[in-house]
């Protein structure tokens, strides 16, 4: 086996040298070939630009000549009697035409006042001029409007040859009196400026318009052809892929070059050949023309082939010299590559297997959370429907009950409890992913929130953990949602308890104090402009975290307890709540020593506590005709009675079939429709669309206990005018009605 290896190794080494030397030689050949092609392309580009510049100067010269002719006619019109003007114009046209040595095919003077014309030579019949004038009426209109010179696009004239017009206005006393039209044959320009140019033995120059229509070509039969379409019709079996790519580059209006395969048109037997093409745009008329210079690739291949042959000879000599040296050297080398490759392969397999296992666990966990989200959404829906009559009827009783009675306080407690239950359900709906939640913010004491939340956390803390509080007496008020701040505190306490569960004696130290902006570190950009914050710290002596874990703890679904009871959402939710409140959260931790979480919430500035509550408790009455639609009879009945109690003319419907039967009655008799979203025969959005299609003046307010529908988008589209999240009361609906009407 060892002898076989010793024989194989020199062969491999020699093959390697052959590959290296061959690769170097081949790359050198390609580099030389590219240099030759680039040099030739630069030469062709120089020719193309030269032709383009010549075409532009040619047209500019004719424009200047026509401008001088116009000035001459203008001057002579001012000096002559009216009855001699026609003779003056004809004489001027004749003199200019003869001076151009037939480079201008025809001169026409158009009288703006009576649309009469004079031409030179005088063989232009009136009916022919009228026919041709229709082709360039837009050009005449442009000159009339702007009183500026204009070079039009090429067109087929009555002789079936390409021509284009240069128009020059004749202005007397700031008023256009006529237009001089000079007709130039494209073929004359080709014979004078393009045809003399040669590019090698078979090469030539050609000109196309911006759409690929051939204007100038050494083969007259090709003039007027569409570069692709006309040739495909005449030669349907040929390969036009490279030609289409070339045309696409040329039609972009920028200069460039391209090596492509095409044919020499129109030989009897068309064979695919390799060509070089350099092109540039020329601003000759209204749009640009494409000036292309074409050359056969074979004409530059001879020096390239000679260079290749010399490279091959040198490579053979080098390979022979190194082969002998390598043959002697590789005999002493042991082959370890196979073993190393196998080891790397096994490591990659193990790594891929581990990554797949982690991804599968994360996917399973995510699906479990989605299922929980849908379940909590359904629970929230049912609870909101149950709470609606409780909140609504308690509110009605409070409005009509003497505050001095003991029963008033009982009912008020029921109403407050239903409000608290609503906030708790809103938190459940946040977990379910409902995007239509309207979170209520108010001015509240941070000390009160901390006392309530920490007291609850202490009641559920493990027996081996002690909660130490160091909270300043007056940390101030914050503009926040009380339930969400409760959730933040409880989440951070729960995390600390979990981190210290293996500790013999655990200490959770909670501190709160006011701090100034300049004392904060690593603050997020969205709170840099705040001046004063309350800083709340949660410090434990638990297991701590390494730096890699700290970078991931705020990612959704990240948890170190994935297979157990953790949701993986706790700290992600905490960060989201704090950010929405204009604050930030920071973490400091060391493996084996514990962790500290610092949260910063801005102190409320110049906002009076209870401002929003005044608005919420305000009773707004009305007298409009209102229809309440809900498949829950208790909710529909409660809202109807509550709205009537507030002065509205309210009715209710609970049956979808009844709604459809009485739709004409609904659209003609009600100004506002309050509808539930989820109903059997027809849902709230379908009903709203039907109402808006028949009577857009009716205001539609949607009620829902839970929805994944884009309600804000429906409002933007005008399908609904507002929406309320259950549980709702008649007073809430009345406030919403008053905002709309």
XYZ file of C-alpha atoms in Angstrom:
741
model
C 0.000 0.000 0.000
C 2.875 2.389 0.876
C 4.595 1.746 -2.462
C 1.399 2.482 -4.356
C 1.082 5.806 -2.518
C 4.668 6.717 -3.337
C 3.928 6.138 -7.008
C 0.686 8.109 -6.952
C 2.023 11.141 -5.089
C 4.494 12.242 -7.800
C 1.774 11.902 -10.408
C -0.542 14.081 -8.329
C 2.206 16.629 -7.761
C 3.041 16.790 -11.462
C -0.637 17.122 -12.288
C -0.838 19.973 -9.783
C 2.114 21.726 -11.413
C 0.488 21.255 -14.806
C -2.734 22.773 -13.488
C -0.927 25.713 -11.882
C 1.265 26.485 -14.881
C -1.622 25.883 -17.250
C -3.875 28.138 -15.199
C -1.245 30.899 -15.115
C -0.658 30.571 -18.857
C -4.374 30.556 -19.573
C -5.002 33.598 -17.381
C -2.105 35.372 -19.067
C -3.634 34.541 -22.427
C -7.040 35.823 -21.326
C -5.474 39.005 -19.995
C -3.608 39.597 -23.268
C -6.770 38.844 -25.230
C -8.739 41.328 -23.114
C -6.073 43.989 -23.656
C -6.192 43.522 -27.447
C -10.002 43.588 -27.436
C -10.110 46.661 -25.167
C -7.617 48.519 -27.357
C -9.618 47.692 -30.459
C -12.842 48.665 -28.698
C -11.320 52.013 -27.734
C -10.351 52.539 -31.372
C -13.870 51.669 -32.550
C -15.357 53.900 -29.844
C -13.201 56.793 -31.036
C -14.525 56.253 -34.570
C -18.123 56.027 -33.300
C -17.819 59.242 -31.286
C -16.147 60.984 -34.220
C -18.999 60.034 -36.547
C -21.565 61.056 -33.943
C -19.865 64.401 -33.436
C -19.713 64.924 -37.209
C -23.447 64.233 -37.506
C -24.208 66.662 -34.682
C -21.992 69.395 -36.163
C -23.532 68.818 -39.580
C -27.038 69.365 -38.233
C -25.917 72.321 -36.111
C -24.392 73.890 -39.221
C -27.667 73.474 -41.105
C -29.595 74.897 -38.145
C -27.305 77.936 -38.104
C -27.711 78.372 -41.847
C -31.503 78.255 -41.575
C -31.317 80.672 -38.645
C -29.326 83.126 -40.773
C -31.831 82.635 -43.595
C -34.662 83.392 -41.164
C -32.939 86.557 -39.971
C -32.412 87.613 -43.585
C -36.087 87.047 -44.452
C -37.132 88.895 -41.289
C -34.980 91.888 -42.219
C -36.201 91.973 -45.815
C -39.862 91.613 -44.794
C -39.520 94.732 -42.652
C -38.027 96.659 -45.599
C -40.408 95.563 -48.412
C -43.954 96.361 -49.391
C -46.545 93.703 -48.697
C -47.055 92.918 -52.361
C -43.329 92.127 -52.777
C -42.907 89.847 -49.756
C -43.554 86.608 -51.682
C -40.891 87.470 -54.224
C -38.418 88.337 -51.440
C -39.050 84.984 -49.722
C -38.606 82.980 -52.940
C -35.375 84.789 -53.768
C -34.028 84.134 -50.270
C -34.944 80.434 -50.444
C -33.308 80.061 -53.844
C -30.093 81.799 -52.786
C -29.746 79.668 -49.664
C -30.610 76.406 -51.464
C -27.973 76.973 -54.142
C -25.363 77.760 -51.477
C -25.930 74.375 -49.830
C -24.783 72.345 -52.828
C -27.908 70.131 -52.604
C -27.140 69.060 -49.021
C -30.643 70.331 -48.188
C -33.184 68.480 -50.321
C -35.992 70.997 -50.113
C -36.763 74.385 -48.549
C -40.284 75.436 -47.600
C -41.500 78.706 -46.105
C -44.872 78.384 -44.328
C -46.891 81.570 -43.804
C -48.434 81.375 -40.324
C -51.221 83.856 -41.069
C -52.854 82.117 -44.057
C -51.084 78.694 -44.034
C -49.779 79.344 -47.551
C -46.290 78.157 -48.450
C -43.397 78.745 -50.817
C -40.908 76.029 -51.715
C -37.624 75.729 -53.508
C -37.121 73.906 -55.769
C -40.609 74.829 -56.892
C -41.720 71.290 -57.787
C -43.582 70.805 -54.496
C -47.261 70.481 -55.326
C -49.761 71.734 -52.792
C -51.492 68.411 -52.234
C -48.135 66.652 -51.676
C -47.063 69.296 -49.182
C -50.341 68.985 -47.293
C -49.896 65.187 -47.206
C -46.341 65.416 -45.908
C -47.162 68.264 -43.530
C -49.504 65.954 -41.657
C -46.456 63.808 -40.801
C -44.683 66.649 -39.072
C -47.600 68.783 -37.878
C -46.402 68.300 -34.282
C -43.036 69.790 -35.255
C -44.748 72.868 -36.735
C -46.959 73.214 -33.655
C -43.898 73.060 -31.387
C -42.121 75.864 -33.277
C -45.290 77.998 -33.288
C -45.632 77.564 -29.534
C -41.999 78.027 -28.495
C -40.601 80.195 -31.331
C -37.471 78.010 -31.149
C -35.508 75.944 -33.671
C -36.419 72.272 -33.906
C -34.802 69.204 -35.497
C -37.380 66.465 -35.972
C -37.142 62.688 -36.081
C -36.485 60.756 -39.338
C -39.473 59.710 -41.456
C -40.141 58.100 -44.831
C -40.839 60.851 -47.361
C -42.765 60.652 -50.636
C -39.660 59.162 -52.316
C -39.689 56.325 -49.732
C -36.347 57.430 -48.311
C -35.530 58.604 -44.813
C -35.449 62.344 -44.256
C -35.781 64.681 -41.316
C -36.727 68.330 -41.016
C -35.060 71.312 -39.401
C -37.561 74.055 -38.622
C -36.645 77.673 -37.924
C -39.172 80.376 -36.896
C -39.265 83.779 -38.599
C -40.146 86.359 -35.961
C -41.003 89.976 -36.756
C -41.515 92.359 -33.841
C -41.749 89.486 -31.314
C -44.456 87.783 -33.376
C -43.916 84.653 -35.432
C -44.954 85.231 -39.037
C -43.553 82.156 -40.704
C -41.585 78.924 -40.429
C -38.678 77.839 -42.616
C -38.551 74.073 -43.076
C -35.367 72.481 -44.394
C -35.629 68.852 -45.457
C -32.413 66.806 -45.202
C -31.973 63.377 -46.777
C -30.430 60.912 -44.324
C -28.704 59.113 -47.217
C -26.859 62.333 -48.146
C -25.461 62.495 -44.605
C -24.450 58.821 -44.855
C -22.587 59.318 -48.140
C -20.803 62.390 -46.804
C -19.986 61.461 -43.189
C -20.459 57.734 -42.502
C -19.727 55.727 -45.632
C -16.036 56.761 -45.910
C -15.341 55.238 -42.473
C -13.927 51.694 -42.511
C -13.151 49.341 -39.635
C -10.862 46.581 -40.833
C -11.598 44.437 -43.882
C -15.272 43.685 -43.302
C -16.165 46.289 -40.696
C -18.468 49.234 -41.255
C -20.323 52.038 -39.508
C -24.115 52.205 -39.265
C -26.711 54.478 -37.669
C -30.024 53.535 -36.009
C -32.702 55.582 -34.317
C -33.479 55.142 -30.614
C -36.009 52.366 -31.367
C -33.561 50.236 -33.379
C -34.706 51.243 -36.875
C -31.749 51.272 -39.300
C -31.231 54.743 -40.848
C -27.798 54.280 -42.426
C -26.158 51.025 -43.550
C -23.637 50.072 -46.249
C -26.208 47.607 -47.620
C -29.112 49.729 -48.899
C -31.595 46.868 -48.499
C -30.976 46.990 -44.734
C -32.041 50.655 -44.456
C -35.496 50.859 -42.910
C -35.157 47.442 -41.242
C -35.908 46.984 -37.583
C -32.653 45.466 -36.311
C -34.452 42.491 -34.779
C -38.029 42.233 -36.018
C -37.403 42.752 -39.752
C -34.507 40.300 -39.809
C -36.453 37.701 -37.841
C -39.224 37.914 -40.429
C -36.774 37.491 -43.309
C -34.467 34.965 -41.599
C -36.627 33.193 -39.001
C -34.222 30.359 -38.187
C -31.265 32.412 -36.968
C -30.021 33.049 -33.418
C -30.760 36.650 -32.364
C -30.046 36.416 -28.610
C -26.762 38.364 -28.662
C -28.194 40.906 -31.100
C -31.145 41.544 -28.774
C -28.789 42.104 -25.819
C -26.681 44.495 -27.920
C -29.760 46.465 -29.000
C -30.956 46.721 -25.392
C -27.622 48.297 -24.397
C -27.680 50.679 -27.375
C -31.258 51.813 -26.710
C -30.315 52.840 -23.154
C -28.828 56.049 -24.586
C -25.294 55.594 -23.236
C -22.047 54.702 -24.973
C -20.588 51.225 -24.678
C -19.067 48.218 -26.404
C -20.032 44.581 -26.808
C -18.549 41.335 -28.135
C -21.300 39.251 -29.681
C -22.254 36.683 -32.306
C -24.170 37.773 -35.398
C -24.098 37.519 -39.205
C -22.779 39.495 -42.181
C -25.939 40.846 -43.790
C -27.123 39.939 -46.393
C -24.812 37.206 -47.696
C -26.340 34.321 -49.630
C -25.270 31.883 -46.932
C -25.439 33.434 -43.490
C -22.962 31.991 -40.984
C -22.635 33.003 -37.357
C -19.489 35.057 -36.742
C -17.986 36.830 -33.754
C -18.044 40.641 -33.938
C -16.891 43.691 -32.030
C -19.322 46.580 -31.681
C -18.691 50.039 -30.217
C -21.617 52.442 -30.032
C -22.410 55.931 -28.789
C -25.480 58.208 -28.855
C -25.586 61.257 -31.115
C -28.051 64.059 -30.351
C -28.976 64.822 -33.961
C -32.752 65.273 -33.867
C -35.402 65.400 -31.160
C -34.270 61.963 -29.950
C -30.787 60.454 -30.048
C -29.382 58.326 -32.871
C -27.209 55.279 -32.247
C -23.862 55.370 -34.066
C -22.360 51.861 -34.145
C -19.032 50.715 -35.607
C -18.817 46.966 -36.325
C -15.693 44.868 -36.888
C -14.972 41.159 -37.304
C -13.331 39.501 -34.317
C -11.231 37.347 -36.678
C -9.232 40.410 -37.718
C -7.688 40.730 -34.242
C -7.428 36.984 -33.508
C -4.071 36.387 -35.275
C -1.834 38.118 -32.663
C -3.916 36.527 -29.916
C -3.375 33.014 -31.324
C 0.374 33.626 -31.729
C 0.589 34.708 -28.096
C -1.314 31.566 -27.055
C 1.106 29.293 -28.925
C 4.139 30.948 -27.321
C 2.508 30.540 -23.891
C 1.977 26.838 -24.527
C 5.652 26.294 -25.433
C 6.848 28.148 -22.320
C 4.397 26.229 -20.119
C 5.635 22.861 -21.417
C 9.256 23.766 -20.651
C 8.364 24.970 -17.131
C 6.306 21.837 -16.416
C 9.144 19.549 -17.494
C 11.616 21.352 -15.209
C 9.369 21.342 -12.152
C 8.074 17.805 -12.706
C 11.447 16.289 -11.923
C 11.871 18.388 -8.757
C 8.343 17.669 -7.531
C 8.676 13.968 -8.279
C 11.615 13.736 -5.848
C 9.969 15.893 -3.172
C 6.532 14.309 -2.873
C 7.935 10.839 -2.180
C 8.646 11.868 1.449
C 5.197 13.346 2.146
C 2.534 11.361 3.975
C -1.017 11.739 2.938
C -3.132 12.961 5.874
C -5.714 14.871 3.884
C -8.243 12.053 3.742
C -8.303 11.664 7.538
C -8.547 15.394 8.115
C -11.377 15.670 5.602
C -13.280 12.862 7.284
C -12.868 14.511 10.681
C -14.154 17.828 9.353
C -17.070 16.053 7.714
C -18.102 14.362 10.974
C -17.837 17.652 12.855
C -20.078 19.343 10.296
C -22.629 16.530 10.596
C -22.674 16.846 14.395
C -22.991 20.624 14.180
C -25.847 20.404 11.644
C -27.654 17.797 13.756
C -27.432 19.999 16.862
C -28.642 23.088 14.981
C -31.550 21.097 13.551
C -32.518 19.880 17.029
C -32.482 23.444 18.418
C -34.498 24.818 15.495
C -37.040 22.005 15.873
C -37.427 22.764 19.588
C -37.854 26.490 18.885
C -40.460 25.779 16.191
C -42.391 23.475 18.523
C -42.248 26.122 21.252
C -43.421 28.851 18.881
C -46.372 26.748 17.700
C -47.302 26.058 21.316
C -47.325 29.800 22.036
C -49.437 30.490 18.935
C -51.964 27.920 20.166
C -51.982 29.539 23.610
C -52.440 32.941 21.937
C -55.499 31.764 20.016
C -56.900 30.151 23.163
C -56.413 33.293 25.261
C -57.992 35.365 22.492
C -61.083 33.179 22.596
C -61.236 33.360 26.389
C -60.903 37.145 26.264
C -63.724 37.285 23.719
C -66.104 35.346 25.962
C -65.161 37.313 29.097
C -65.674 40.642 27.316
C -69.150 39.585 26.183
C -70.001 38.617 29.776
C -68.580 41.864 31.188
C -70.494 44.119 28.776
C -73.934 43.753 30.479
C -72.324 43.996 33.934
C -70.508 47.225 33.092
C -73.425 48.667 31.125
C -76.166 48.003 33.663
C -74.003 49.096 36.616
C -73.302 52.371 34.807
C -77.033 52.886 34.139
C -77.865 52.202 37.779
C -75.186 54.667 38.936
C -76.662 57.395 36.726
C -80.108 56.960 38.184
C -79.242 56.111 41.803
C -78.966 58.562 44.695
C -75.250 58.804 45.646
C -76.256 59.040 49.306
C -77.573 55.473 49.353
C -75.378 52.588 50.505
C -76.388 50.659 47.404
C -74.740 53.393 45.288
C -71.335 52.417 46.716
C -72.082 48.736 46.120
C -72.918 49.353 42.458
C -69.909 51.667 42.092
C -67.684 48.861 43.391
C -69.222 46.483 40.840
C -68.544 49.023 38.053
C -64.925 49.573 39.164
C -64.362 45.827 39.384
C -65.680 45.358 35.858
C -63.289 48.096 34.683
C -60.398 46.330 36.409
C -61.463 43.047 34.826
C -61.480 44.789 31.436
C -57.864 45.903 31.908
C -56.811 42.382 32.880
C -58.518 40.971 29.791
C -56.720 43.574 27.667
C -53.421 42.160 28.935
C -54.599 38.671 27.944
C -55.495 40.023 24.508
C -52.004 41.532 24.177
C -50.552 38.056 24.724
C -52.905 36.661 22.053
C -51.524 39.091 19.447
C -54.633 41.263 19.056
C -53.456 44.436 17.257
C -56.654 46.414 17.948
C -56.113 46.943 21.674
C -56.578 50.499 22.925
C -54.392 50.766 26.034
C -55.489 53.385 28.577
C -52.752 55.610 30.042
C -53.232 57.850 33.090
C -51.256 59.770 35.685
C -50.552 57.382 38.564
C -48.244 57.264 41.583
C -45.275 54.983 40.981
C -45.072 54.326 44.747
C -48.628 52.953 44.781
C -47.956 50.666 41.812
C -44.757 49.321 43.378
C -46.434 48.712 46.759
C -49.277 46.728 45.163
C -47.077 44.720 42.779
C -44.333 43.929 45.308
C -46.914 42.861 47.908
C -48.317 40.372 45.420
C -44.820 39.161 44.468
C -43.969 38.614 48.156
C -47.067 36.480 48.581
C -45.896 34.028 45.908
C -42.133 34.122 46.597
C -40.388 30.847 47.597
C -39.620 30.353 51.283
C -35.841 30.579 50.773
C -36.036 34.054 49.196
C -36.267 37.371 51.027
C -37.520 40.546 49.314
C -35.673 43.683 50.494
C -37.312 47.024 49.617
C -35.477 50.341 49.485
C -37.966 52.709 47.839
C -37.905 56.500 48.227
C -41.060 57.907 49.806
C -42.081 60.097 46.884
C -40.780 58.899 43.533
C -43.374 60.988 41.700
C -46.109 60.276 39.175
C -45.766 58.568 35.803
C -48.013 58.627 32.733
C -48.584 54.911 32.330
C -50.926 51.948 32.192
C -51.121 50.569 35.714
C -51.735 46.964 34.673
C -48.738 46.934 32.325
C -46.393 48.342 34.993
C -47.726 45.639 37.363
C -46.842 43.081 34.697
C -43.287 44.454 34.372
C -42.643 44.285 38.127
C -44.086 40.770 38.471
C -42.129 39.476 35.463
C -38.827 40.779 36.820
C -39.579 39.402 40.303
C -40.481 36.004 38.823
C -37.236 35.930 36.823
C -35.266 36.705 39.993
C -37.092 33.954 41.935
C -36.247 31.420 39.200
C -32.588 32.496 39.183
C -32.319 32.007 42.983
C -34.259 28.752 43.378
C -31.028 26.715 43.773
C -29.627 29.244 46.280
C -29.768 28.403 49.989
C -30.645 31.979 50.987
C -31.823 34.249 48.180
C -32.096 38.024 48.412
C -34.072 40.147 45.947
C -33.280 43.819 46.510
C -35.764 46.258 44.945
C -34.829 49.952 44.952
C -36.564 52.981 43.449
C -35.368 56.582 43.239
C -35.422 59.610 40.966
C -32.414 60.222 38.696
C -31.366 62.917 36.243
C -30.663 62.242 32.602
C -26.913 62.896 32.912
C -26.524 59.944 35.299
C -27.931 57.388 32.845
C -25.763 55.131 30.710
C -26.413 53.315 27.402
C -29.768 55.035 26.987
C -31.809 54.504 23.859
C -32.140 57.367 21.420
C -35.882 57.803 21.886
C -35.520 58.959 25.527
C -32.347 61.045 25.404
C -34.352 64.289 25.560
C -36.129 63.386 28.880
C -34.994 65.252 31.986
C -36.031 63.175 34.996
C -36.776 59.484 35.478
C -37.690 57.038 38.174
C -35.074 54.283 38.293
C -36.324 50.915 39.586
C -33.690 48.213 40.183
C -34.188 44.464 40.742
C -30.975 42.868 42.061
C -30.646 39.170 42.947
C -27.838 36.862 44.081
C -28.841 34.022 41.783
C -27.027 32.078 39.085
C -26.268 35.105 36.844
C -25.691 35.060 33.078
C -22.743 35.029 30.695
C -22.337 37.739 28.021
C -23.750 35.538 25.238
C -26.975 34.940 27.194
C -27.281 38.658 28.039
C -27.279 39.509 24.332
C -30.269 37.204 23.696
C -32.517 37.598 26.749
C -34.699 40.276 25.120
C -35.269 38.192 21.957
C -38.820 36.777 21.659
C -39.018 33.037 22.445
C -35.520 32.953 23.967
C -35.470 31.115 27.278
C -33.102 28.880 29.202
C -36.111 26.816 30.312
C -37.448 25.971 26.837
C -38.477 22.433 27.686
C -40.149 23.377 30.961
C -42.708 26.042 31.908
C -41.198 29.264 30.561
C -42.955 31.058 27.689
C -39.769 32.697 26.428
C -41.675 35.978 26.149
C -41.268 37.503 29.648
C -38.336 39.862 29.106
C -39.331 40.586 25.502
C -42.733 41.781 26.782
C -41.069 43.760 29.593
C -38.798 45.560 27.132
C -41.745 46.274 24.813
C -43.844 47.774 27.637
C -41.002 49.943 28.973
C -40.174 51.210 25.467
C -43.838 52.117 24.836
C -43.768 54.124 28.066
C -40.770 56.123 26.790
C -38.257 54.364 28.997
C -35.413 51.862 28.779
C -34.179 48.701 30.468
C -30.566 47.732 31.223
C -29.083 44.482 32.510
C -25.880 43.854 34.476
C -24.960 40.254 35.268
C -22.030 37.977 36.065
C -22.116 34.209 35.881
C -22.444 32.697 39.373
C -22.832 36.062 41.168
C -26.279 37.336 40.225
C -28.033 39.879 38.015
C -29.430 43.412 38.210
C -32.138 44.837 35.963
C -32.531 48.644 35.902
C -35.645 50.143 34.346
C -36.091 53.865 33.679
C -39.564 55.419 33.324
C -39.927 59.171 32.641
C -41.532 61.259 35.385
C -44.799 62.901 34.223
C -44.282 66.637 33.663
C -47.053 69.280 33.926
C -49.942 66.816 33.531
C -52.715 66.895 36.090
C -53.670 63.564 37.583
C -57.114 62.362 36.641
C -57.405 64.507 33.504
C -58.484 61.614 31.316
C -60.812 60.229 33.971
C -62.852 63.431 33.920
C -63.478 62.954 30.244
C -64.269 59.277 30.710
C -66.852 59.969 33.439
C -68.465 62.790 31.472
C -71.992 61.865 30.322
C -72.730 62.901 26.736
C -76.353 62.766 25.642
C -77.980 62.789 22.215
C -81.251 62.360 20.371
C -80.276 60.575 17.130
C -81.932 57.366 15.907
C -79.557 54.508 16.709
C -79.706 50.810 15.808
C -77.834 48.279 17.979
C -76.981 44.983 16.228
C -75.595 42.100 18.330
C -76.407 38.393 18.329
C -76.128 38.401 22.156
C -79.607 39.405 23.350
C -78.361 40.563 26.775
C -75.820 42.955 25.242
C -78.242 44.268 22.619
C -80.977 44.849 25.217
C -78.594 46.546 27.669
C -77.167 48.928 25.061
C -80.636 49.777 23.726
C -81.915 50.656 27.205
C -78.749 52.561 28.062
C -78.911 54.688 24.894
C -82.605 55.398 25.444
C -81.715 56.469 28.989
C -79.253 58.967 27.436
C -81.928 60.459 25.179
C -81.362 58.475 21.975
C -84.127 56.853 19.916
C -82.622 53.384 20.025
C -83.680 49.995 18.692
C -81.894 46.647 18.682
C -81.744 43.560 16.453
C -80.161 40.181 17.197
C -81.112 37.975 14.247
C -79.001 38.176 11.082
C -81.868 37.017 8.854
C -84.102 39.721 10.326
C -81.406 42.322 9.614
C -81.213 41.309 5.951
C -85.007 41.331 5.582
C -85.324 44.784 7.169
C -82.287 46.321 5.444
C -84.332 48.929 3.544
C -85.907 49.976 6.831
C -82.454 50.237 8.457
C -80.828 52.361 5.750
C -83.747 54.809 5.628
C -84.537 55.225 9.348
C -81.283 55.274 11.311
C -78.448 57.784 11.478
C -76.076 55.571 13.485
C -75.627 51.774 13.461
C -73.768 50.057 16.334
C -72.860 46.514 15.220
C -70.969 43.590 16.700
C -68.168 42.151 14.538
C -68.785 38.427 15.033
C -72.337 37.298 14.142
C -73.696 34.138 12.445
C -75.511 35.097 9.221
C -73.736 38.386 8.493
C -70.693 39.765 10.309
C -70.164 43.396 11.265
C -67.797 44.259 8.385
C -70.184 42.780 5.788
C -73.080 44.751 7.299
C -70.988 47.952 7.373
C -70.034 47.570 3.689
C -73.671 46.994 2.734
C -74.794 50.059 4.699
C -72.068 52.326 3.260
C -72.825 51.186 -0.301
C -76.498 52.115 0.094
C -76.277 55.167 2.369
C -72.790 56.571 3.070
C -74.267 59.160 5.467
C -75.020 56.506 8.109
C -72.272 56.328 10.745
C -71.156 52.779 11.585
C -69.470 51.959 14.915
C -68.070 48.441 15.241
C -67.936 46.523 18.555
C -65.684 43.530 19.111
C -64.438 41.519 22.062
C -61.437 40.126 20.128
C -60.405 40.464 16.513
C -57.466 39.829 14.210
C -59.096 42.050 11.569
C -57.267 45.296 10.566
C -59.858 47.648 12.085
C -57.723 50.793 11.638
C -57.441 49.968 7.929
C -61.233 49.583 7.691
C -61.572 53.055 9.230
C -59.094 54.494 6.725
C -61.070 52.952 3.843
C -64.335 54.408 5.180
C -65.972 51.006 5.769
C -66.484 51.861 9.455
C -66.332 55.227 11.215
C -65.069 54.037 14.617
C -64.687 50.915 16.699
C -64.952 50.017 20.401
C -63.439 47.095 22.267
C -65.836 45.192 24.526
C -66.859 45.435 27.251
C -68.618 48.672 26.317
C -71.303 50.767 27.958
C -73.960 53.082 26.604
C -71.947 56.079 27.854
C -68.872 54.950 25.884
C -70.974 54.533 22.755
C -72.543 57.959 23.325
C -69.090 59.564 23.553
C -68.093 57.856 20.307
C -71.315 59.043 18.609
C -70.746 62.609 19.733
C -67.204 62.552 18.286
C -68.609 61.428 14.926
C -71.673 63.702 14.621
